[in-house]
XYZ file of C-alpha atoms in Angstrom:
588
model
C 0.000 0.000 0.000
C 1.758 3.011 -1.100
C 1.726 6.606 0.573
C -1.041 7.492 -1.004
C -3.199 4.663 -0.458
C -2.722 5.057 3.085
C -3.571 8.623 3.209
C -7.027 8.168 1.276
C -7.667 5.305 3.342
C -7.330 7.421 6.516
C -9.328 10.127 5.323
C -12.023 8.090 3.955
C -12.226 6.708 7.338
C -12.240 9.694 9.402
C -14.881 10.835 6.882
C -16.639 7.409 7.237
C -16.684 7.978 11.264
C -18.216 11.286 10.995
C -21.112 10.197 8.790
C -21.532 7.258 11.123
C -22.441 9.167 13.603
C -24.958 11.164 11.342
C -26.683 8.627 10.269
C -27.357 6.272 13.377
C -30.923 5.662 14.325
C -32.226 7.748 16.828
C -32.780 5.371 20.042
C -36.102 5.680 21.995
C -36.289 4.619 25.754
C -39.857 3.942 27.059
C -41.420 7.058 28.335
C -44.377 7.080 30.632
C -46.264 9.154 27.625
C -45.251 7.463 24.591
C -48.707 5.997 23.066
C -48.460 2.577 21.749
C -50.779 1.147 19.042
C -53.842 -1.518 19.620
C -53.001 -0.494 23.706
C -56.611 -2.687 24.367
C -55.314 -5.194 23.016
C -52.298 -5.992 25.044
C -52.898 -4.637 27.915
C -51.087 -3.088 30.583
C -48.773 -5.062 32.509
C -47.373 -5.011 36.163
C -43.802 -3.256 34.835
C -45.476 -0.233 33.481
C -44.779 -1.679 29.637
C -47.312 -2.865 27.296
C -46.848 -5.542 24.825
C -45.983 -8.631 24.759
C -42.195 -7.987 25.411
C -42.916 -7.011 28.633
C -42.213 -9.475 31.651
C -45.235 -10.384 33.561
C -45.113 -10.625 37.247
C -45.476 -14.781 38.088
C -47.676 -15.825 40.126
C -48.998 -18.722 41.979
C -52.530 -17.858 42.127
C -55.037 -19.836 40.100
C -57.159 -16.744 40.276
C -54.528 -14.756 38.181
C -55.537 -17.385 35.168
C -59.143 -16.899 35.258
C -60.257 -19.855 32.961
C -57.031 -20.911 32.246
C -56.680 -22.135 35.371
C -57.150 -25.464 35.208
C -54.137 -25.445 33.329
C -51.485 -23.762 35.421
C -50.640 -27.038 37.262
C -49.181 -30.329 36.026
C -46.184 -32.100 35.346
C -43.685 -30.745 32.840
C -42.841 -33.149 29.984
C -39.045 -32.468 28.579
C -38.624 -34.062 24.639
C -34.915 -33.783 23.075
C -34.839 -33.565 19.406
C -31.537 -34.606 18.210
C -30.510 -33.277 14.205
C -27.636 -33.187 12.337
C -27.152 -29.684 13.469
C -28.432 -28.788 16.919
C -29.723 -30.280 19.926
C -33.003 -28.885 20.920
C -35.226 -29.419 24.174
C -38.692 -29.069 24.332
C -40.894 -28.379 26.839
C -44.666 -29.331 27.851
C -44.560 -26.522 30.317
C -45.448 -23.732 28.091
C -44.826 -25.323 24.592
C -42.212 -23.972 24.489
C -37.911 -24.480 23.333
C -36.119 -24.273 26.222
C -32.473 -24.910 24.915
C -30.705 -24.817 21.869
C -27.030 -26.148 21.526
C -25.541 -26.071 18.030
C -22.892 -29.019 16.573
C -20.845 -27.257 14.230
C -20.403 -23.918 16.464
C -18.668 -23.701 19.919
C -18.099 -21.212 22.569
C -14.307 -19.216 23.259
C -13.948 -21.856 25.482
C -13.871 -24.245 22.215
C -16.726 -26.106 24.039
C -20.315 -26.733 23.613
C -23.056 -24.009 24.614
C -26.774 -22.919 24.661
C -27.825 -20.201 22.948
C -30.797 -20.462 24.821
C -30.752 -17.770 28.086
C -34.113 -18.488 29.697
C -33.475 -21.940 30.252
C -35.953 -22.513 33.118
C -38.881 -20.748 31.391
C -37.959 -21.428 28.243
C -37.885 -18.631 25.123
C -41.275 -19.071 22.613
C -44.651 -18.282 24.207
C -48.376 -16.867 23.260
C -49.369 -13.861 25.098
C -52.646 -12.293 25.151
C -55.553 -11.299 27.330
C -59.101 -12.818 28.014
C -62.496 -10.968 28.356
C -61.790 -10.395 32.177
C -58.579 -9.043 31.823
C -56.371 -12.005 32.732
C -53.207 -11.863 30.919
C -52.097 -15.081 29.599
C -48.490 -16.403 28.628
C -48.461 -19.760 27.341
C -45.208 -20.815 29.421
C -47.345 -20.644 32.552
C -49.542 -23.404 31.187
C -48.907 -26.929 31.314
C -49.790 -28.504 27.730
C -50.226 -32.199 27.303
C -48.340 -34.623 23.861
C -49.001 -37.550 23.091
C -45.342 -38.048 22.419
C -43.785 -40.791 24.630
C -40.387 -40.560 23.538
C -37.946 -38.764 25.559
C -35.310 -38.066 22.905
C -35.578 -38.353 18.803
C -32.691 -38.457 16.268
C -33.002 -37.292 12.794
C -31.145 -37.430 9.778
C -31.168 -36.214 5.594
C -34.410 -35.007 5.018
C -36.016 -36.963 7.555
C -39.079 -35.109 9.581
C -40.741 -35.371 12.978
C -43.537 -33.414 14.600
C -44.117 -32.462 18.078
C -47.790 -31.684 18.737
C -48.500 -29.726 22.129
C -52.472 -29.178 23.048
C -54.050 -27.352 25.740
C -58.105 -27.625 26.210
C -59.429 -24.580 28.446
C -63.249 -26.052 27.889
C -64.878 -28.428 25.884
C -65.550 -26.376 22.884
C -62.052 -23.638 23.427
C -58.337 -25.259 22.979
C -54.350 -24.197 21.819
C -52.700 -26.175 19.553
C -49.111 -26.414 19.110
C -46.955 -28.474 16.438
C -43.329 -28.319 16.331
C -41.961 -29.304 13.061
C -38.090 -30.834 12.760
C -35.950 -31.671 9.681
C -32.798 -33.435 9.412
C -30.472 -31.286 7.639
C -31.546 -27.495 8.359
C -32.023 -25.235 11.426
C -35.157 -24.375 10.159
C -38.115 -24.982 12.471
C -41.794 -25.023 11.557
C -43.830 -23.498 14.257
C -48.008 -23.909 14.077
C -50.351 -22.360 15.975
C -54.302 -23.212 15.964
C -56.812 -21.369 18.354
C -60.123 -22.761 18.300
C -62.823 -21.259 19.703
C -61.542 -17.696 20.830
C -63.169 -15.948 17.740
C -64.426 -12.806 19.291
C -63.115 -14.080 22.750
C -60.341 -11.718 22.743
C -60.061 -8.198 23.567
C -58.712 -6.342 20.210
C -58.728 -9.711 18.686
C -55.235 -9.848 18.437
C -52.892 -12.131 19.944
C -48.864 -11.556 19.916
C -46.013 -14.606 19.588
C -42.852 -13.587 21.466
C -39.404 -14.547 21.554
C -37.941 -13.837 24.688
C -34.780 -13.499 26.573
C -32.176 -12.403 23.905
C -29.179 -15.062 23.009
C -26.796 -16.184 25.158
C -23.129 -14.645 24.517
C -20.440 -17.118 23.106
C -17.240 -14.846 22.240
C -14.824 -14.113 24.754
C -14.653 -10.151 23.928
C -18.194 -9.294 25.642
C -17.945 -5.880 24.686
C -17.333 -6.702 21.353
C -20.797 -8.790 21.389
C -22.263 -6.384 23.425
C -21.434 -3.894 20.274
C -22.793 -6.555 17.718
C -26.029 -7.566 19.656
C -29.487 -5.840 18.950
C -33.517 -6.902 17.768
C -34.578 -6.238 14.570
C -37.861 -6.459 12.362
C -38.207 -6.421 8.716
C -40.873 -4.789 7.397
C -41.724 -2.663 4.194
C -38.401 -3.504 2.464
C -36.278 -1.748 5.025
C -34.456 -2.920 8.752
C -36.144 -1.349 11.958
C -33.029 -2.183 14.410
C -33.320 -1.715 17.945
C -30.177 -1.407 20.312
C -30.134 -1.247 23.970
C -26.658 -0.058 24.822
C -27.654 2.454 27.540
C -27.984 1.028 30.589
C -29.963 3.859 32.118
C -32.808 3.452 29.375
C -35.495 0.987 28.635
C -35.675 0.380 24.562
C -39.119 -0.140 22.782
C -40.117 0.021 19.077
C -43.682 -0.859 17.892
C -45.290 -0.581 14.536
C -48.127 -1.611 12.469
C -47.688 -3.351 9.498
C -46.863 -6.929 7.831
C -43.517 -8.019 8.629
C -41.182 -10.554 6.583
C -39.465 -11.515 9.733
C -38.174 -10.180 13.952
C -34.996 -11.393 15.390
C -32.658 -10.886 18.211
C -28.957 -11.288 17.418
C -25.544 -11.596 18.831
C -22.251 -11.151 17.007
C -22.289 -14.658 14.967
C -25.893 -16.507 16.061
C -30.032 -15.231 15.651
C -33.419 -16.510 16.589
C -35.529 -15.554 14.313
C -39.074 -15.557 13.668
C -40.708 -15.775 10.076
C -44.696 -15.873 9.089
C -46.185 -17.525 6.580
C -48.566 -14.849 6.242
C -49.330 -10.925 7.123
C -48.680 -9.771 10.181
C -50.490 -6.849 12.189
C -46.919 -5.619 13.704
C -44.129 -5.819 15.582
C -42.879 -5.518 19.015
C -39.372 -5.245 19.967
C -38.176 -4.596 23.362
C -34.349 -4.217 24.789
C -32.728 -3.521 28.261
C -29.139 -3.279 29.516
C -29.004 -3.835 33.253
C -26.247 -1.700 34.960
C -23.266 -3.541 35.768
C -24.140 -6.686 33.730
C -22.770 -7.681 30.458
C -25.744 -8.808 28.638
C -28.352 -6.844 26.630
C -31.950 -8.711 27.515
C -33.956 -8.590 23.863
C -37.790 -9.793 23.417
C -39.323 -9.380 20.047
C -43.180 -9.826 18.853
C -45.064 -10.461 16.191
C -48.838 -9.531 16.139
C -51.653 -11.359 14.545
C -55.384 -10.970 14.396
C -57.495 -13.504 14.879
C -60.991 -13.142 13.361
C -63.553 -12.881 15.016
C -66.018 -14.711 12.965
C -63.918 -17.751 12.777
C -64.125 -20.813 15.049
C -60.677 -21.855 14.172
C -57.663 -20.215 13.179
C -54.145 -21.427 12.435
C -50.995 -19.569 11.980
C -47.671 -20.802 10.457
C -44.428 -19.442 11.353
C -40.829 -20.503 10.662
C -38.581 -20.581 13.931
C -35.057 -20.418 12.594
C -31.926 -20.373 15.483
C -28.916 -20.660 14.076
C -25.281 -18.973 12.586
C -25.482 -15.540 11.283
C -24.243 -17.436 8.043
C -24.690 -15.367 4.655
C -25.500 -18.161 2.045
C -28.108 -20.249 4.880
C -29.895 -16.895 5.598
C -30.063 -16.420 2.014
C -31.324 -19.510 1.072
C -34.683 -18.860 3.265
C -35.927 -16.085 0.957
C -36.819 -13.756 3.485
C -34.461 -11.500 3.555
C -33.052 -12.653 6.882
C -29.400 -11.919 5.565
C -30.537 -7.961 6.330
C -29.721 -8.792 9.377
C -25.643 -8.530 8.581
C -24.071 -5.057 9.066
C -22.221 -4.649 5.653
C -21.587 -0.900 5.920
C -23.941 1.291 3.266
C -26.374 -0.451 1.557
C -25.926 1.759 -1.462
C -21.868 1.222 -1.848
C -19.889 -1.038 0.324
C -23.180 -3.801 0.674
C -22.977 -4.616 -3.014
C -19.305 -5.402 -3.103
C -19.983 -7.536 0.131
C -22.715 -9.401 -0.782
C -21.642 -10.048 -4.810
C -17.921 -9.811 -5.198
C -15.986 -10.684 -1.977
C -18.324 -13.512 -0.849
C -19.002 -15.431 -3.631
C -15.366 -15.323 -4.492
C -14.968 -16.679 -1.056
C -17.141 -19.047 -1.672
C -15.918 -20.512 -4.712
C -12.204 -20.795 -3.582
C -13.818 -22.722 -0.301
C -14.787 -25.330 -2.758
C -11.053 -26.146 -3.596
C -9.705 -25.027 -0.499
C -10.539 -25.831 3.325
C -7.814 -23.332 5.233
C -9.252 -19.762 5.227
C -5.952 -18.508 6.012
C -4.560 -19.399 2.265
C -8.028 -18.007 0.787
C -6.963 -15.259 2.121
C -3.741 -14.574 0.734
C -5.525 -16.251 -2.707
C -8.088 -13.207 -2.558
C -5.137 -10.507 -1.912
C -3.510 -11.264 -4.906
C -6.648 -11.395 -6.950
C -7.717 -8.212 -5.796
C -4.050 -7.179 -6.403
C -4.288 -8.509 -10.297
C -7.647 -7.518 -10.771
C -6.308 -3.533 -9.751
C -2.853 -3.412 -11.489
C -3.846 -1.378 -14.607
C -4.748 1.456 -11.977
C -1.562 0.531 -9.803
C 0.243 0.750 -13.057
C -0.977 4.043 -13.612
C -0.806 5.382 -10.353
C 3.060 4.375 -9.531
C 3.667 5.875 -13.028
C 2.155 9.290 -12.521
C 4.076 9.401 -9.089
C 7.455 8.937 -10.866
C 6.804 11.784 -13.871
C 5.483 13.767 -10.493
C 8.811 12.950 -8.892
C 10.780 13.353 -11.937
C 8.705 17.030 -12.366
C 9.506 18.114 -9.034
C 12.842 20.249 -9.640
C 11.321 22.439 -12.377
C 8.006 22.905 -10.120
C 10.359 24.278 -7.344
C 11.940 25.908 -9.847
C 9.126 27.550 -11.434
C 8.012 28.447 -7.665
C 11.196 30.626 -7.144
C 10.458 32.316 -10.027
C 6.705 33.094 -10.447
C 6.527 32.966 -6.721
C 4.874 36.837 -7.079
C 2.543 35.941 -9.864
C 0.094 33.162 -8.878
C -1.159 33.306 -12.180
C 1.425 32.692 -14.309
C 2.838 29.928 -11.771
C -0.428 27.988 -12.375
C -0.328 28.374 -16.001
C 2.650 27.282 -16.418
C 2.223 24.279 -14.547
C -0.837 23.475 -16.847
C 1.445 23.532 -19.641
C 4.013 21.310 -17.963
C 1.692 18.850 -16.734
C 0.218 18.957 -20.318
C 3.324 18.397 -22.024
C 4.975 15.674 -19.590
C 1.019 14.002 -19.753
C 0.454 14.287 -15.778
C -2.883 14.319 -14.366
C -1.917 15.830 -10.465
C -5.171 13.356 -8.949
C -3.870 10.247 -11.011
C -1.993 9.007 -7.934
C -4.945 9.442 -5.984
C -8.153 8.610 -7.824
C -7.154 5.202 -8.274
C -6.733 4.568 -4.756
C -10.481 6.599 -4.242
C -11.906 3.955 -6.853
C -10.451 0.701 -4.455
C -11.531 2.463 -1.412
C -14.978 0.888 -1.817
C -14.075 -3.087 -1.750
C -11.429 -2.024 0.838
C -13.738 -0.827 3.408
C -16.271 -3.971 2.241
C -13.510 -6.333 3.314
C -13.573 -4.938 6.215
C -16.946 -5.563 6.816
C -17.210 -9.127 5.679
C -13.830 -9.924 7.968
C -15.365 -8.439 11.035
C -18.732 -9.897 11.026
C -17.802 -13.189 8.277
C -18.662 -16.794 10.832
C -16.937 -18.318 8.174
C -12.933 -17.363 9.795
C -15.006 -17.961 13.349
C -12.233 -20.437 15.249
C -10.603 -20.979 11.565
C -6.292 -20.973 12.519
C -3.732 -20.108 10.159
C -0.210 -20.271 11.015
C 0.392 -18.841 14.878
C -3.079 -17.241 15.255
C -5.637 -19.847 16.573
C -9.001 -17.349 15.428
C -8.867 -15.513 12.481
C -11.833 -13.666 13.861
C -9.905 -12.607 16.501
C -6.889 -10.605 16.957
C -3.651 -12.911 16.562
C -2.491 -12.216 19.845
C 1.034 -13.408 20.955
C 1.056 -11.765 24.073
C -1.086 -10.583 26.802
C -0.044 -7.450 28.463
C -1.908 -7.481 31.878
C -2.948 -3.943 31.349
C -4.391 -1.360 28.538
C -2.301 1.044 26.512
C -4.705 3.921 25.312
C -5.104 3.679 21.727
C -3.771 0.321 21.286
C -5.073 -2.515 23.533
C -3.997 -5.085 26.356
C -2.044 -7.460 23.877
C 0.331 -7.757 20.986
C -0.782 -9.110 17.721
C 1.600 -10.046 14.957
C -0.065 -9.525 11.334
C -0.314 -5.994 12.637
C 3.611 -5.557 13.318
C 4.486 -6.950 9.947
C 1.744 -5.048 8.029
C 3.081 -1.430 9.043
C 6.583 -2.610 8.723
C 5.118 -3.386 5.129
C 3.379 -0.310 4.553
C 6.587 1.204 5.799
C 9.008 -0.418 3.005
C 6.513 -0.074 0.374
C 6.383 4.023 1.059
C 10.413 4.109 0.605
C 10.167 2.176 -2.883
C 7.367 4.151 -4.054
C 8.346 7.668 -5.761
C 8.146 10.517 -3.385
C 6.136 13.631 -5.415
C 7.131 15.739 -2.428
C 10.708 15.578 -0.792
C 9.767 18.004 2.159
C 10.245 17.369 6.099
C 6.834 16.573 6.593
C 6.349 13.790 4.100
C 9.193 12.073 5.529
C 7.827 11.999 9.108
C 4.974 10.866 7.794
C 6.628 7.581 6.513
C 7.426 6.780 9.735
C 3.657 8.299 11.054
C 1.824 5.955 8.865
C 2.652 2.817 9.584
C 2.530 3.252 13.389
C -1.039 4.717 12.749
C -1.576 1.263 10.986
C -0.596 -1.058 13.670
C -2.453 0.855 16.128
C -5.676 0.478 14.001
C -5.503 -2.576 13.575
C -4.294 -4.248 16.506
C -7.640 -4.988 17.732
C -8.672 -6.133 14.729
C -9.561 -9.074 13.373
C -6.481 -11.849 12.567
C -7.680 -12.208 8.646
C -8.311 -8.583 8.426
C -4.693 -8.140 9.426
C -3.505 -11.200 7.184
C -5.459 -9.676 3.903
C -3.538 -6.107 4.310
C -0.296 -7.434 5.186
C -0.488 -9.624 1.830
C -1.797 -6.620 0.124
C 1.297 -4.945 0.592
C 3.666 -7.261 0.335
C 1.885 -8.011 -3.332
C 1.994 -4.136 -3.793
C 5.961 -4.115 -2.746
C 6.705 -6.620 -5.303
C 4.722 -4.769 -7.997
C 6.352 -1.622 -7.035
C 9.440 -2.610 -7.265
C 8.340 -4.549 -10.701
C 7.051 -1.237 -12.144
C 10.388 0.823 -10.923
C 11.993 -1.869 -12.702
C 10.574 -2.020 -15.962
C 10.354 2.159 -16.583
C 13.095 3.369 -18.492
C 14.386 7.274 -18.257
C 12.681 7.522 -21.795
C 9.119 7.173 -20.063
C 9.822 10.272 -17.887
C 8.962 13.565 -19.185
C 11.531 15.855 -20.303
C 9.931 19.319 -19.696
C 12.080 22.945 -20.112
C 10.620 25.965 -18.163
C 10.141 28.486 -21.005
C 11.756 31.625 -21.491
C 9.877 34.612 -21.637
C 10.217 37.037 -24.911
C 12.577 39.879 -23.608
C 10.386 43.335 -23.926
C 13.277 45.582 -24.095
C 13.573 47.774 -27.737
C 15.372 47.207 -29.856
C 18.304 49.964 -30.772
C 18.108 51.105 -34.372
C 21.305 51.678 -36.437
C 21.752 55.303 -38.293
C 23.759 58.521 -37.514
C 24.124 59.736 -33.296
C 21.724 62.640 -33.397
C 23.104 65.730 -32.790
């Protein structure tokens, strides 16, 4: 990366930063006066919040059920369902998943975990209220299955359904089917009311995920930074982020929803209908002192009131945030991955860097070496405008002695200083942004990478070489303690990436020989290695290959240009105004 690559890239960040900060969503904490739509409908509960992502107050009181009574006592029921991806437990008491450990994905600790965080209550439920005001969540009921089996494996495309029931009366009943396949994370998730047509106040009923995800990385506030609900609805992401711990986060709105979710940095539980939706819920809190945000997020249905029975579908996926398996459900799900601007670095994201990725995975299992495969494509695939760039720095370089020159001498005429630099740029064919506008065009796909490394599951616990996570920083030492501005460890790629950047600025033609471009050869690469020694181990991998492929085409292009390819530009001499004498007889 050559001096001037490294300058655009830090003032497209800084510039990147400040519109950041522009253009985050405004958060909104729960106010006692903030009016939320279809408020009959869900009530008021004990915490002051409405909705169904508010907590209800437990209690043991039959009389807090009203005619759901008779089912707030009984035996809970726990049925494992064993796939070729997770481990899932389900539970009578509530109908509801109480824990979710994936296969193929472990903790920091390299060890199995659940993603699940209200294990004893569980995370799926119905909420609504009945005619007398009772206000019902389904994981205080006690549902009966016919399912005797305690634990079921499945494999392939082999399927097995869970059926949960709960009869309030004769004539009134829930119905809940759990549906499991083999091969995907996918969940099918069925819901039939019968008999509470017009039995409801608002006629509207809300299913909840609750509880947030359970943290797996080691750098909480990392995860912390990465963890938030969302709702998709009308084409664009409503995100909602609790990182004030002083606040209490809620979003509602009306409308039909593809899909809510709660997130952390690499894993999701999502929720997707089958059909329209009456809204969204989303809820968030960040308890002082604790290191986890608590999510819940809602979708609402009506159910009609002219109807006897009514049946809902909905798609539970829990899984990896994993580009092509959120992409293959057709929802849009993959939304849910922070890729920078959706209207520049997004498309280089989602259609250059990752299917490339992709296809060299087929033919290669080490991320580490796809890595350094992708740095030298990218490297290839930009040479022409290297090429040009390192080229208009050496004419620049070669120009310099006549600029000074003409300086000196038109230093009291502005005017004729510039023009004659337009002719000499002109004649010695220099374009004065050609070093610079190649490095503007890259700066897209640069700052993509950096998205895809950062948030990518794919280098999740993937080694190459001495670092053991390329998701990680490759950390070869732990300090003990925090230096501002760079961190509590040493990592490697970072050390040999600025002392890259570093050799590749003292091959590459200087267009300025002053005192301050030479600190700055020395400023630059420490800036580096401060940036991006808490970053990401194949972040730091893919620069420090980008240079080193730019140092060897540096010194390539130094090689091949011959004296005859620099310009050879005179500073003209002005027309002397002085008359001329004329030649006759002295006058007398």
């Amino acid at each position: 990366m050559d001096r001037n690559s490294v300058i655009g890239l830090v003032l497209i960040g800084l510039i990147m930063i400040v519109w950041m900060q522009f253009m985050v969503p405004e958060r909104k904490p729960v106010q006692d006066d903030i009016m939320t739509t279809d408020v009959t409908a869900v009530g008021e509960r004990p915490d002051g919040g409405s909705g169904a992502a508010s907590v209800m107050q437990k209690t043991d009181s039959r009389d807090s059920f009203g005619e759901f009574a008779v089912a707030a006592g009984g035996e809970e029921k726990l049925i494992t369902i064993d796939n070729d991806l997770f481990t899932a437990v389900l539970s009578s008491r509530g109908a509801t998943l109480k824990s979710m450990v994936l296969k193929k994905h472990l903790n920091s600790d390299r060890e199995q975990f659940d993603l699940i965080k209200n294990g004893d209550s569980g995370a799926l439920s119905l909420f609504f209220l009945t005619r007398d005001g009772k206000q019902i969540d389904t994981r205080d009921l006690f549902f009966r299955t016919s399912v005797n089996q305690e634990r079921v494996s499945l494999t392939g495309k082999r399927s097995y359904s869970v059926t949960y029931r709960l009869d309030v009366s004769p004539d009134r009943s829930i119905e809940i089917v759990y549906t499991f396949t083999g091969d995907t994370y996918a969940i099918g998730y069925d819901v039939q009311l019968t008999g509470f047509g017009g039995m409801l106040p608002g006629n509207e009923y809300q299913l909840e995920w609750d509880g947030g995800l359970l943290h797996s990385e080691k750098n909480i506030d990392d995860e912390l930074q990465n963890s938030w609900a969302s709702a998709y609805m009308g084409g664009s992401l409503l995100r909602l982020d609790a990182s004030d711990p002083s606040k209490d986060y809620r979003e509602e709105q009306s409308g039909v929803a593809r899909w809510i979710a709660v997130r952390t940095k690499y894993f999701v539980a999502a929720l997707i209908p089958a059909s329209s939706t009456d809204g969204v819920f989303l809820r968030g809190s960040h308890k002082a002192g604790e290191k986890f945000e608590d999510y819940t997020a809602a979708l609402k249905f009506t159910l009609p009131a002219d109807k006897k029975t009514h049946k809902e579908s909905v798609s539970l996926y829990v899984g990896p945030i994993d580009y092509n398996v959120l992409h293959s459900l057709n929802v849009n799900l993959e939304k849910i991955m922070d890729f920078g601007w959706d209207w520049l670095t997004r498309p280089f994201a989602e259609y250059i860097i990752l299917p490339i990725f992709d296809l060299l995975n087929q033919f290669i299992d080490n991320y580490g070496l796809i890595i350094i495969i992708f740095a030298l494509l990218i490297k290839l695939v930009t040479y022409p405008l290297t090429m040009a760039s390192t080229k208009s720095m050496k004419k620049m370089a070669a120009l310099q002695p006549i600029m000074k020159e003409l300086q000196e001498k038109h230093k009291d005429n502005p005017a004729k200083m510039q023009s004659e630099l337009g002719r000499i740029y002109k004649e010695a064919g220099v374009n004065p942004l050609g070093g610079c506008l190649p490095v503007l065009l890259q700066m897209p796909l640069l700052f993509a990478m950096f998205y895809v490394f950062r948030s990518s599951i794919q280098l999740r616990q993937e080694g190459f070489l001495w670092a053991k996570d390329l998701s990680v920083p490759d950390s070869i030492l732990d300090l003990g303690f925090s230096i501002p501005l760079y961190g509590d460890h040493i990592a490697l790629f970072p050390i040999l990436m600025g002392g890259a950047v570093y050799l590749q600025q003292k091959i590459t033609p200087m267009t300025q020989t002053n005192e301050q471009m030479k600190i700055m050869m020395y400023i630059f690469p420490v800036m580096m290695l401060l940036f991006f020694n808490n970053l990401p181990a194949g972040l730091g991998l893919y620069y420090l290959m980008f240079n080193v492929f730019s140092i060897i085409q540096t010194f390539y292009i130094n090689k091949t240009t011959s004296a005859e390819d620099l310009p050879n530009i005179a500073i003209s001499q002005p027309a002397s105004k002085a008359p001329k004498k004329k030649k006759g007889t002295k006058k007398r």
